[in-house]
Amino acid sequence: MTTDAIKGFPKDFRWGAATASYQIEGAKDEDGKGPSVWDMVCRQPGFVWEGHTGDVACDHYHRLEEDIQLMKACGLRAYRFSLSWPRIIPDGNGTVNEAGLAFYDRLIDALLEADIEPWITLFHWDYPYALFCQGGWLNPRSPEWFEDYTRVVVKRYSDRVRHWFTLNEPQCFIGFGHDVGSHAPGLRLGLSEVLLAGHHTLLAHGRAAQILRAEARTPAQIGWAPVGCITFPATDRPEDVEAARKEMFDIKASSDPHNNVFNNTWWGDPVVFGRYPEDGLRIFGSAMPRVTEADMQLIAQPLDFYGGNIYCGSTVRAGADGEAEHVETTPGHPLTLYGWKCKPETLRWGVRFLYERYNLPIVVTENGISCMDWVMEDGAVHDPQRIDYLSRHLKALRQAITEGADVRGYFHWSLMDNFEWSEGYKQRFGLVHVDFGTLQRTPKDSASWYAEVCRTNGANL
Ligand code: FCB
């Protein structure tokens, strides 16, 4: 690294923002799109806050050109978006929907035209309903279905797209979706079924990475985007740092079975090291599915970067026995509208710990804050909390880079306010405000602030 790079963000650092298909596109059954499991759960009374659905969402499907202009106003150099699998293959497997493919052609072409690099997420939770009816992720054929879908999109887009993520947050779509039941498909399975579904998603990741590597027309840069479950040290004392690191990577027996799959290593270790972590294997015991050596080899495909969706974390210090002790925040600590605690150090230590463990370049695939934003009397959306949150988190990220973490990009969540899963339209994460009645977009104050960060490569921080 040059001296300049050490002082700040590296020269080719990717500044971007992220979205996901179900959260923004709408057009729920247009032009041949098939239903997804989110279309399904949105019809269940009480599943989503105030009965909201993604039927229209931001109507991005019809407003693509306008939204690209907004991306430009936000200064984006890169845009992370996901493909709707059932828009492309309505039944999840089999017949391909040309109109669905054409929509993403238009998006990719318009991005390139605007000099914004497309970064595709293959799967961000809108699983084809037709495959769910065949057992979904529990079906041993599900990794093959994902491979077939990947082949279709790689063939179509890899002439123009170089950057790919396989899965977004398996912890959530398996944990919340198949264990807790608060996300689609809304299942509350037993531990062995949860682990089996999880194993299939990892196999799906491996198969997709393999296809991308072998068949992409421009050499693919491949990663994935798990949740970063972060603990960080209360001080820089080595004992605290080690306690926090251990806490971040250990899997512990939990009295709440729903905490089981919410960790980093159950997912990250197979993907990078080709093995499930010993502590998890011990705890899950006989609930573990049958796993072969060939499975583990398939899962551990070489990756070009490791993603982290990082929002919040907890503070830890070394107790008398060296074990981690969680440090409570003082009453009145800053909270997001979600109730998540604002702790900028999360980003510094999160990327450091992930980088040190997995030894792959890190991309922050999501980070941001939900605020109580609205269009004010002067017609603008003033969001000083978001600017302050971002300023502090990006400085913490810069510090991690200065301390040696190899971080290649940062994607703000999100480009615009959107359908926040079971929270409906309550949580606003965007740089751009969306009025969900009129669908009018209004860039918030943070949009021009972030544009300046992108323009100066963070030098204004
Ligand atoms: C992440 C999801 C993303 C968004 C943010 C707030 O867990 O990946 O779609 O909902 O949280």
Short mmCIF file of C-alpha atoms and ligand atoms in Angstrom, two decimals:
data_model
loop_
_atom_site.label_atom_id
_atom_site.label_comp_id
_atom_site.label_asym_id
_atom_site.label_seq_id
_atom_site.Cartn_x
_atom_site.Cartn_y
_atom_site.Cartn_z
CA MET A 1 0.00 0.00 0.00
CA THR A 2 1.23 3.49 -0.75
CA THR A 3 1.46 6.06 2.02
CA ASP A 4 -1.54 7.85 0.55
CA ALA A 5 -3.65 4.75 0.65
CA ILE A 6 -2.77 4.19 4.28
CA LYS A 7 -4.07 7.65 5.14
CA GLY A 8 -7.45 7.05 3.63
CA PHE A 9 -9.53 4.99 1.27
CA PRO A 10 -7.62 3.11 -1.41
CA LYS A 11 -7.61 4.54 -4.90
CA ASP A 12 -10.09 2.12 -6.47
CA PHE A 13 -12.40 2.02 -3.49
CA ARG A 14 -15.99 1.36 -4.66
CA TRP A 15 -18.55 3.77 -3.27
CA GLY A 16 -22.05 2.55 -3.82
CA ALA A 17 -25.51 1.89 -2.52
CA ALA A 18 -27.59 -1.26 -2.39
CA THR A 19 -31.18 -2.38 -2.93
CA ALA A 20 -32.99 -5.69 -3.37
CA SER A 21 -35.55 -6.70 -5.99
CA TYR A 22 -38.57 -7.40 -3.80
CA GLN A 23 -37.96 -4.28 -1.75
CA ILE A 24 -38.08 -1.85 -4.68
CA GLU A 25 -39.38 -3.31 -7.93
CA GLY A 26 -43.13 -3.79 -7.48
CA ALA A 27 -44.74 -5.09 -10.73
CA LYS A 28 -45.54 -8.22 -8.78
CA ASP A 29 -47.04 -10.20 -11.64
CA GLU A 30 -46.21 -8.17 -14.70
CA ASP A 31 -44.65 -9.42 -17.92
CA GLY A 32 -44.75 -13.03 -16.85
CA LYS A 33 -43.19 -12.76 -13.38
CA GLY A 34 -44.01 -15.68 -11.10
CA PRO A 35 -44.82 -15.29 -7.40
CA SER A 36 -42.19 -15.46 -4.69
CA VAL A 37 -42.48 -16.51 -1.07
CA TRP A 38 -42.63 -12.81 -0.13
CA ASP A 39 -45.68 -12.39 -2.37
CA MET A 40 -47.11 -15.31 -0.42
CA VAL A 41 -46.47 -14.11 3.13
CA CYS A 42 -47.57 -10.56 2.34
CA ARG A 43 -51.06 -12.02 1.84
CA GLN A 44 -51.11 -13.50 5.35
CA PRO A 45 -52.91 -11.21 7.79
CA GLY A 46 -50.55 -9.86 10.42
CA PHE A 47 -47.33 -10.99 8.74
CA VAL A 48 -46.20 -7.50 7.72
CA TRP A 49 -46.70 -4.29 9.66
CA GLU A 50 -50.04 -2.70 8.76
CA GLY A 51 -50.57 -5.27 6.00
CA HIS A 52 -48.08 -3.63 3.63
CA THR A 53 -46.93 -5.58 0.59
CA GLY A 54 -44.24 -5.26 -2.07
CA ASP A 55 -46.87 -5.30 -4.85
CA VAL A 56 -45.89 -1.79 -5.92
CA ALA A 57 -42.99 -0.97 -3.55
CA CYS A 58 -41.01 1.87 -5.18
CA ASP A 59 -42.33 0.88 -8.60
CA HIS A 60 -38.72 0.75 -9.70
CA TYR A 61 -39.73 -1.65 -12.50
CA HIS A 62 -41.41 1.28 -14.25
CA ARG A 63 -39.11 4.05 -13.07
CA LEU A 64 -35.73 2.69 -13.86
CA GLU A 65 -34.48 5.70 -15.82
CA GLU A 66 -35.54 8.15 -13.12
CA ASP A 67 -33.87 6.00 -10.49
CA ILE A 68 -30.60 5.95 -12.40
CA GLN A 69 -30.69 9.75 -12.38
CA LEU A 70 -31.12 9.57 -8.62
CA MET A 71 -28.13 7.27 -8.34
CA LYS A 72 -26.13 9.87 -10.19
CA ALA A 73 -27.36 12.56 -7.82
CA CYS A 74 -26.14 10.38 -4.94
CA GLY A 75 -22.72 10.16 -6.58
CA LEU A 76 -22.74 6.36 -6.84
CA ARG A 77 -19.87 4.68 -8.64
CA ALA A 78 -21.31 1.23 -8.03
CA TYR A 79 -24.80 -0.13 -7.47
CA ARG A 80 -25.59 -3.41 -5.74
CA PHE A 81 -28.99 -4.82 -6.72
CA SER A 82 -30.54 -8.25 -6.71
CA LEU A 83 -32.29 -10.21 -9.43
CA SER A 84 -35.76 -11.52 -8.84
CA TRP A 85 -35.41 -15.23 -9.54
CA PRO A 86 -39.17 -15.70 -10.24
CA ARG A 87 -39.15 -12.71 -12.61
CA ILE A 88 -36.53 -14.51 -14.66
CA ILE A 89 -37.76 -18.09 -14.19
CA PRO A 90 -41.40 -17.85 -13.08
CA ASP A 91 -41.54 -21.43 -11.76
CA GLY A 92 -38.02 -21.23 -10.37
CA ASN A 93 -36.82 -23.97 -12.70
CA GLY A 94 -37.54 -24.60 -16.37
CA THR A 95 -38.99 -22.02 -18.72
CA VAL A 96 -37.16 -18.71 -18.79
CA ASN A 97 -39.12 -15.45 -19.02
CA GLU A 98 -37.50 -13.31 -21.70
CA ALA A 99 -39.28 -10.16 -20.51
CA GLY A 100 -37.81 -10.59 -17.04
CA LEU A 101 -34.30 -10.97 -18.43
CA ALA A 102 -34.86 -7.93 -20.64
CA PHE A 103 -35.72 -5.76 -17.66
CA TYR A 104 -32.29 -6.37 -16.10
CA ASP A 105 -30.66 -5.87 -19.50
CA ARG A 106 -32.13 -2.39 -19.54
CA LEU A 107 -31.00 -1.74 -15.99
CA ILE A 108 -27.45 -2.93 -16.60
CA ASP A 109 -27.13 -0.99 -19.86
CA ALA A 110 -28.45 2.19 -18.27
CA LEU A 111 -26.05 1.79 -15.34
CA LEU A 112 -23.07 1.36 -17.63
CA GLU A 113 -24.21 4.32 -19.66
CA ALA A 114 -24.27 6.36 -16.43
CA ASP A 115 -20.81 5.07 -15.51
CA ILE A 116 -22.11 3.15 -12.50
CA GLU A 117 -20.72 -0.33 -12.03
CA PRO A 118 -23.39 -3.05 -11.63
CA TRP A 119 -22.86 -5.50 -8.72
CA ILE A 120 -25.41 -8.29 -8.85
CA THR A 121 -26.77 -10.27 -5.92
CA LEU A 122 -28.21 -13.53 -7.22
CA PHE A 123 -30.50 -14.15 -4.29
CA HIS A 124 -31.88 -11.62 -1.86
CA TRP A 125 -34.82 -13.61 -0.42
CA ASP A 126 -37.60 -13.57 -3.05
CA TYR A 127 -37.54 -17.34 -3.48
CA PRO A 128 -39.81 -18.75 -6.22
CA TYR A 129 -43.13 -19.84 -4.74
CA ALA A 130 -43.33 -22.79 -7.14
CA LEU A 131 -40.10 -24.20 -5.71
CA PHE A 132 -41.26 -23.57 -2.17
CA CYS A 133 -44.21 -25.83 -3.00
CA GLN A 134 -41.67 -28.54 -3.81
CA GLY A 135 -39.98 -28.20 -0.44
CA GLY A 136 -37.88 -25.11 -1.13
CA TRP A 137 -34.48 -25.12 0.54
CA LEU A 138 -35.33 -28.41 2.24
CA ASN A 139 -35.39 -30.19 -1.09
CA PRO A 140 -32.00 -31.81 -1.87
CA ARG A 141 -32.44 -30.63 -5.46
CA SER A 142 -32.55 -26.97 -4.38
CA PRO A 143 -28.81 -26.38 -4.96
CA GLU A 144 -29.27 -27.64 -8.54
CA TRP A 145 -32.21 -25.30 -9.09
CA PHE A 146 -30.01 -22.44 -7.97
CA GLU A 147 -27.24 -23.58 -10.25
CA ASP A 148 -29.60 -23.70 -13.25
CA TYR A 149 -30.85 -20.20 -12.47
CA THR A 150 -27.29 -18.94 -12.06
CA ARG A 151 -26.33 -20.39 -15.43
CA VAL A 152 -29.15 -18.48 -17.12
CA VAL A 153 -28.15 -15.13 -15.66
CA VAL A 154 -24.42 -15.62 -16.08
CA LYS A 155 -24.94 -16.44 -19.73
CA ARG A 156 -27.04 -13.35 -20.19
CA TYR A 157 -25.26 -10.66 -18.17
CA SER A 158 -21.65 -11.64 -17.66
CA ASP A 159 -20.55 -9.87 -20.81
CA ARG A 160 -21.33 -6.62 -18.95
CA VAL A 161 -21.23 -7.54 -15.26
CA ARG A 162 -18.07 -8.48 -13.39
CA HIS A 163 -19.10 -8.36 -9.73
CA TRP A 164 -21.36 -10.97 -8.21
CA PHE A 165 -22.71 -11.93 -4.83
CA THR A 166 -24.32 -15.34 -4.45
CA LEU A 167 -26.54 -15.17 -1.35
CA ASN A 168 -27.66 -12.33 0.86
CA GLU A 169 -27.71 -13.10 4.59
CA PRO A 170 -28.39 -16.82 4.93
CA GLN A 171 -28.65 -16.16 8.68
CA CYS A 172 -31.84 -14.19 7.98
CA PHE A 173 -33.63 -16.14 5.29
CA ILE A 174 -32.87 -19.40 7.08
CA GLY A 175 -32.98 -18.05 10.66
CA PHE A 176 -35.94 -15.70 10.38
CA GLY A 177 -37.51 -17.52 7.43
CA HIS A 178 -37.28 -21.17 8.50
CA ASP A 179 -36.69 -21.05 12.25
CA VAL A 180 -38.28 -17.95 13.83
CA GLY A 181 -40.95 -17.66 11.11
CA SER A 182 -40.97 -13.86 10.95
CA HIS A 183 -39.68 -13.68 7.36
CA ALA A 184 -40.78 -15.59 4.28
CA PRO A 185 -41.59 -18.40 3.96
CA GLY A 186 -42.67 -18.03 7.59
CA LEU A 187 -41.69 -21.52 8.79
CA ARG A 188 -40.88 -22.62 12.31
CA LEU A 189 -39.00 -25.81 11.67
CA GLY A 190 -37.08 -28.01 14.05
CA LEU A 191 -33.33 -27.57 14.33
CA SER A 192 -32.41 -30.49 12.07
CA GLU A 193 -34.59 -29.14 9.25
CA VAL A 194 -33.19 -25.65 9.76
CA LEU A 195 -29.65 -26.99 9.49
CA LEU A 196 -30.55 -29.08 6.47
CA ALA A 197 -32.05 -26.08 4.66
CA GLY A 198 -28.96 -24.09 5.62
CA HIS A 199 -26.65 -26.78 4.27
CA HIS A 200 -28.51 -26.70 0.96
CA THR A 201 -28.09 -22.93 0.72
CA LEU A 202 -24.35 -23.35 1.21
CA LEU A 203 -24.26 -25.97 -1.51
CA ALA A 204 -26.23 -23.58 -3.71
CA HIS A 205 -23.63 -20.89 -3.01
CA GLY A 206 -20.84 -23.30 -3.99
CA ARG A 207 -22.50 -24.35 -7.21
CA ALA A 208 -23.23 -20.75 -8.18
CA ALA A 209 -19.66 -19.67 -7.48
CA GLN A 210 -18.43 -22.56 -9.61
CA ILE A 211 -20.63 -21.57 -12.53
CA LEU A 212 -19.63 -17.94 -12.25
CA ARG A 213 -15.95 -18.86 -12.26
CA ALA A 214 -16.23 -21.26 -15.17
CA GLU A 215 -18.78 -19.64 -17.42
CA ALA A 216 -18.65 -15.85 -16.98
CA ARG A 217 -17.66 -14.14 -20.19
CA THR A 218 -15.69 -11.45 -18.38
CA PRO A 219 -13.70 -12.89 -15.48
CA ALA A 220 -16.00 -12.80 -12.48
CA GLN A 221 -15.25 -11.23 -9.11
CA ILE A 222 -17.21 -13.38 -6.71
CA GLY A 223 -18.29 -12.87 -3.14
CA TRP A 224 -21.25 -13.29 -0.89
CA ALA A 225 -23.10 -11.09 1.58
CA PRO A 226 -23.70 -12.68 4.97
CA VAL A 227 -24.76 -10.71 8.04
CA GLY A 228 -21.82 -9.49 10.04
CA CYS A 229 -22.82 -10.26 13.64
CA ILE A 230 -20.39 -7.94 15.36
CA THR A 231 -18.94 -7.70 18.84
CA PHE A 232 -16.18 -5.19 19.40
CA PRO A 233 -13.87 -4.37 22.28
CA ALA A 234 -14.65 -1.68 24.84
CA THR A 235 -11.01 -0.53 24.63
CA ASP A 236 -7.98 -1.30 22.46
CA ARG A 237 -6.40 -3.36 25.26
CA PRO A 238 -5.32 -6.72 23.81
CA GLU A 239 -7.40 -8.67 26.40
CA ASP A 240 -10.55 -6.83 25.35
CA VAL A 241 -9.75 -7.26 21.66
CA GLU A 242 -9.28 -11.00 22.10
CA ALA A 243 -12.44 -11.32 24.17
CA ALA A 244 -14.43 -9.49 21.48
CA ARG A 245 -12.91 -11.53 18.67
CA LYS A 246 -13.70 -14.75 20.43
CA GLU A 247 -17.24 -13.63 21.17
CA MET A 248 -17.73 -12.73 17.50
CA PHE A 249 -16.63 -16.13 16.23
CA ASP A 250 -17.66 -18.60 18.93
CA ILE A 251 -20.90 -20.50 18.66
CA LYS A 252 -22.48 -20.97 22.03
CA ALA A 253 -25.22 -23.22 23.27
CA SER A 254 -28.20 -20.96 23.72
CA SER A 255 -31.27 -21.38 25.85
CA ASP A 256 -33.15 -19.71 23.00
CA PRO A 257 -33.00 -22.22 20.14
CA HIS A 258 -33.76 -19.41 17.71
CA ASN A 259 -30.31 -17.95 18.31
CA ASN A 260 -28.73 -21.05 16.90
CA VAL A 261 -27.99 -20.01 13.37
CA PHE A 262 -27.36 -16.34 14.03
CA ASN A 263 -23.60 -16.31 14.00
CA ASN A 264 -20.72 -15.74 11.61
CA THR A 265 -18.77 -18.95 11.57
CA TRP A 266 -21.49 -21.53 10.91
CA TRP A 267 -21.80 -19.91 7.50
CA GLY A 268 -18.41 -18.33 6.91
CA ASP A 269 -16.16 -21.25 7.88
CA PRO A 270 -17.67 -23.74 5.40
CA VAL A 271 -17.54 -21.14 2.63
CA VAL A 272 -13.93 -20.16 3.23
CA PHE A 273 -12.33 -23.11 5.06
CA GLY A 274 -14.51 -25.95 3.81
CA ARG A 275 -15.54 -27.12 7.29
CA TYR A 276 -18.24 -26.46 9.80
CA PRO A 277 -16.86 -25.07 13.07
CA GLU A 278 -16.25 -27.65 15.81
CA ASP A 279 -18.15 -25.78 18.50
CA GLY A 280 -21.27 -25.63 16.32
CA LEU A 281 -20.99 -29.32 15.43
CA ARG A 282 -20.76 -30.14 19.14
CA ILE A 283 -23.76 -28.03 20.04
CA PHE A 284 -25.98 -29.12 17.16
CA GLY A 285 -24.96 -32.77 17.66
CA SER A 286 -27.44 -35.23 16.25
CA ALA A 287 -29.48 -32.47 14.59
CA MET A 288 -26.71 -32.13 11.99
CA PRO A 289 -27.58 -33.31 8.50
CA ARG A 290 -25.39 -35.88 6.81
CA VAL A 291 -22.54 -33.96 5.25
CA THR A 292 -19.96 -35.42 2.90
CA GLU A 293 -16.41 -34.35 2.17
CA ALA A 294 -17.51 -33.67 -1.43
CA ASP A 295 -20.18 -31.28 -0.11
CA MET A 296 -17.62 -29.32 1.84
CA GLN A 297 -15.30 -29.08 -1.14
CA LEU A 298 -18.12 -27.81 -3.28
CA ILE A 299 -19.10 -25.19 -0.70
CA ALA A 300 -15.55 -23.85 -0.36
CA GLN A 301 -15.09 -22.29 -3.79
CA PRO A 302 -12.36 -19.68 -4.10
CA LEU A 303 -13.82 -16.22 -3.51
CA ASP A 304 -12.52 -12.79 -4.46
CA PHE A 305 -14.04 -10.95 -1.54
CA TYR A 306 -16.03 -11.47 1.63
CA GLY A 307 -19.10 -9.29 2.13
CA GLY A 308 -20.48 -8.02 5.38
CA ASN A 309 -23.89 -6.49 6.04
CA ILE A 310 -22.98 -4.55 9.14
CA TYR A 311 -25.44 -2.40 11.06
CA CYS A 312 -24.86 -2.70 14.79
CA GLY A 313 -22.89 -4.62 17.32
CA SER A 314 -22.32 -5.11 21.00
CA THR A 315 -19.49 -3.94 23.17
CA VAL A 316 -17.43 -6.51 25.00
CA ARG A 317 -14.60 -6.49 27.50
CA ALA A 318 -12.49 -9.20 29.04
CA GLY A 319 -13.88 -10.28 32.39
CA ALA A 320 -11.70 -11.50 35.26
CA ASP A 321 -11.39 -14.98 33.68
CA GLY A 322 -10.64 -13.49 30.24
CA GLU A 323 -14.12 -14.47 29.02
CA ALA A 324 -16.21 -11.87 27.23
CA GLU A 325 -18.45 -9.64 29.30
CA HIS A 326 -21.05 -7.57 27.49
CA VAL A 327 -20.93 -3.88 28.36
CA GLU A 328 -24.31 -2.21 28.60
CA THR A 329 -24.82 1.18 26.96
CA THR A 330 -25.79 4.07 29.17
CA PRO A 331 -29.48 4.96 29.22
CA GLY A 332 -30.38 7.28 26.37
CA HIS A 333 -27.76 5.89 23.99
CA PRO A 334 -28.49 6.90 20.34
CA LEU A 335 -30.89 4.51 18.62
CA THR A 336 -32.08 4.11 15.06
CA LEU A 337 -35.82 4.06 14.41
CA TYR A 338 -35.53 0.27 14.38
CA GLY A 339 -34.15 0.51 17.92
CA TRP A 340 -30.69 -0.60 16.82
CA LYS A 341 -27.90 1.00 18.83
CA CYS A 342 -25.61 3.38 16.91
CA LYS A 343 -22.04 2.26 17.54
CA PRO A 344 -19.61 3.35 14.83
CA GLU A 345 -16.85 1.13 16.26
CA THR A 346 -18.89 -1.76 14.90
CA LEU A 347 -17.62 -1.01 11.44
CA ARG A 348 -14.00 -0.62 12.45
CA TRP A 349 -13.80 -3.91 14.33
CA GLY A 350 -16.32 -5.77 12.21
CA VAL A 351 -14.29 -5.50 9.04
CA ARG A 352 -11.02 -6.03 10.90
CA PHE A 353 -12.16 -9.23 12.56
CA LEU A 354 -13.71 -10.59 9.36
CA TYR A 355 -10.61 -9.74 7.38
CA GLU A 356 -8.27 -11.26 9.94
CA ARG A 357 -10.24 -14.50 10.15
CA TYR A 358 -11.03 -15.09 6.50
CA ASN A 359 -8.08 -13.34 4.91
CA LEU A 360 -10.15 -12.14 1.96
CA PRO A 361 -10.69 -8.55 0.82
CA ILE A 362 -13.78 -7.18 2.54
CA VAL A 363 -16.66 -5.35 0.92
CA VAL A 364 -19.17 -3.68 3.21
CA THR A 365 -22.24 -4.85 1.36
CA GLU A 366 -24.71 -2.98 3.58
CA ASN A 367 -24.61 -0.34 6.30
CA GLY A 368 -27.08 2.41 7.08
CA ILE A 369 -29.73 3.71 9.42
CA SER A 370 -33.52 3.95 9.49
CA CYS A 371 -34.74 7.36 10.55
CA MET A 372 -38.05 9.11 10.94
CA ASP A 373 -37.72 11.01 7.66
CA TRP A 374 -40.47 13.03 6.00
CA VAL A 375 -40.79 15.84 3.48
CA MET A 376 -40.65 19.03 5.51
CA GLU A 377 -42.43 22.35 5.09
CA ASP A 378 -39.64 23.63 2.87
CA GLY A 379 -40.06 20.63 0.54
CA ALA A 380 -36.75 19.06 1.56
CA VAL A 381 -35.97 15.98 3.64
CA HIS A 382 -33.49 16.95 6.33
CA ASP A 383 -31.82 13.88 7.80
CA PRO A 384 -28.94 15.07 9.99
CA GLN A 385 -29.00 11.82 11.98
CA ARG A 386 -28.20 9.81 8.86
CA ILE A 387 -25.36 12.14 7.90
CA ASP A 388 -23.91 11.95 11.39
CA TYR A 389 -24.30 8.16 11.51
CA LEU A 390 -22.57 7.79 8.15
CA SER A 391 -19.84 10.25 8.94
CA ARG A 392 -18.95 8.42 12.14
CA HIS A 393 -19.20 4.95 10.58
CA LEU A 394 -17.14 5.85 7.55
CA LYS A 395 -14.42 7.33 9.74
CA ALA A 396 -14.41 4.09 11.69
CA LEU A 397 -14.13 2.18 8.42
CA ARG A 398 -11.24 4.38 7.34
CA GLN A 399 -9.54 3.61 10.62
CA ALA A 400 -9.87 -0.12 9.96
CA ILE A 401 -8.24 0.40 6.57
CA THR A 402 -5.44 2.42 8.15
CA GLU A 403 -4.96 -0.42 10.62
CA GLY A 404 -4.42 -2.84 7.76
CA ALA A 405 -7.81 -4.27 6.80
CA ASP A 406 -8.11 -4.74 3.04
CA VAL A 407 -11.51 -3.16 2.33
CA ARG A 408 -12.52 -2.70 -1.30
CA GLY A 409 -15.93 -1.08 -1.17
CA TYR A 410 -18.83 0.30 0.79
CA PHE A 411 -22.49 0.00 -0.21
CA HIS A 412 -24.88 2.20 1.68
CA TRP A 413 -28.21 0.61 2.55
CA SER A 414 -30.16 1.89 0.78
CA LEU A 415 -30.42 3.96 -2.35
CA MET A 416 -34.03 4.78 -1.52
CA ASP A 417 -36.67 4.09 1.10
CA ASN A 418 -38.26 0.73 0.39
CA PHE A 419 -40.24 -2.24 1.63
CA GLU A 420 -38.45 -3.26 4.81
CA TRP A 421 -39.69 -6.87 5.00
CA SER A 422 -41.92 -7.54 8.01
CA GLU A 423 -41.66 -3.88 9.00
CA GLY A 424 -43.33 -2.80 5.76
CA TYR A 425 -42.74 0.84 4.88
CA LYS A 426 -42.15 1.90 8.48
CA GLN A 427 -38.36 1.86 8.34
CA ARG A 428 -36.80 4.37 5.97
CA PHE A 429 -33.18 3.64 5.09
CA GLY A 430 -32.83 5.60 1.84
CA LEU A 431 -30.63 8.42 0.67
CA VAL A 432 -33.73 9.22 -1.33
CA HIS A 433 -37.14 9.64 0.25
CA VAL A 434 -40.05 7.86 -1.41
CA ASP A 435 -43.66 8.93 -0.88
CA PHE A 436 -45.42 5.56 -1.05
CA GLY A 437 -48.69 7.22 -2.01
CA THR A 438 -47.50 9.21 -5.00
CA LEU A 439 -44.20 7.37 -5.52
CA GLN A 440 -42.51 10.72 -5.75
CA ARG A 441 -38.80 10.63 -4.97
CA THR A 442 -37.02 13.37 -3.02
CA PRO A 443 -33.29 13.15 -2.42
CA LYS A 444 -32.60 13.70 1.28
CA ASP A 445 -29.84 15.99 2.56
CA SER A 446 -27.72 12.86 2.99
CA ALA A 447 -27.85 12.22 -0.78
CA SER A 448 -25.76 15.27 -1.67
CA TRP A 449 -23.58 14.73 1.40
CA TYR A 450 -22.85 11.16 0.29
CA ALA A 451 -22.24 12.32 -3.29
CA GLU A 452 -19.43 14.46 -1.93
CA VAL A 453 -17.96 11.49 -0.07
CA CYS A 454 -18.03 9.46 -3.28
CA ARG A 455 -16.58 12.32 -5.33
CA THR A 456 -13.66 12.94 -2.96
CA ASN A 457 -13.07 9.25 -2.15
CA GLY A 458 -13.83 10.05 1.46
CA ALA A 459 -11.32 12.90 1.70
CA ASN A 460 -14.05 15.21 3.01
CA LEU A 461 -14.68 13.05 6.05
C1 FCB B 1 -30.65 -6.45 5.89
C2 FCB B 1 -31.23 -6.86 4.56
C3 FCB B 1 -31.70 -5.71 3.71
C4 FCB B 1 -32.36 -4.63 4.54
C5 FCB B 1 -31.50 -4.25 5.72
C6 FCB B 1 -32.06 -3.14 6.57
O1 FCB B 1 -30.79 -7.50 6.80
O2 FCB B 1 -30.27 -7.57 3.81
O3 FCB B 1 -32.55 -6.21 2.72
O4 FCB B 1 -33.62 -5.03 4.90
O5 FCB B 1 -31.27 -5.37 6.52
#
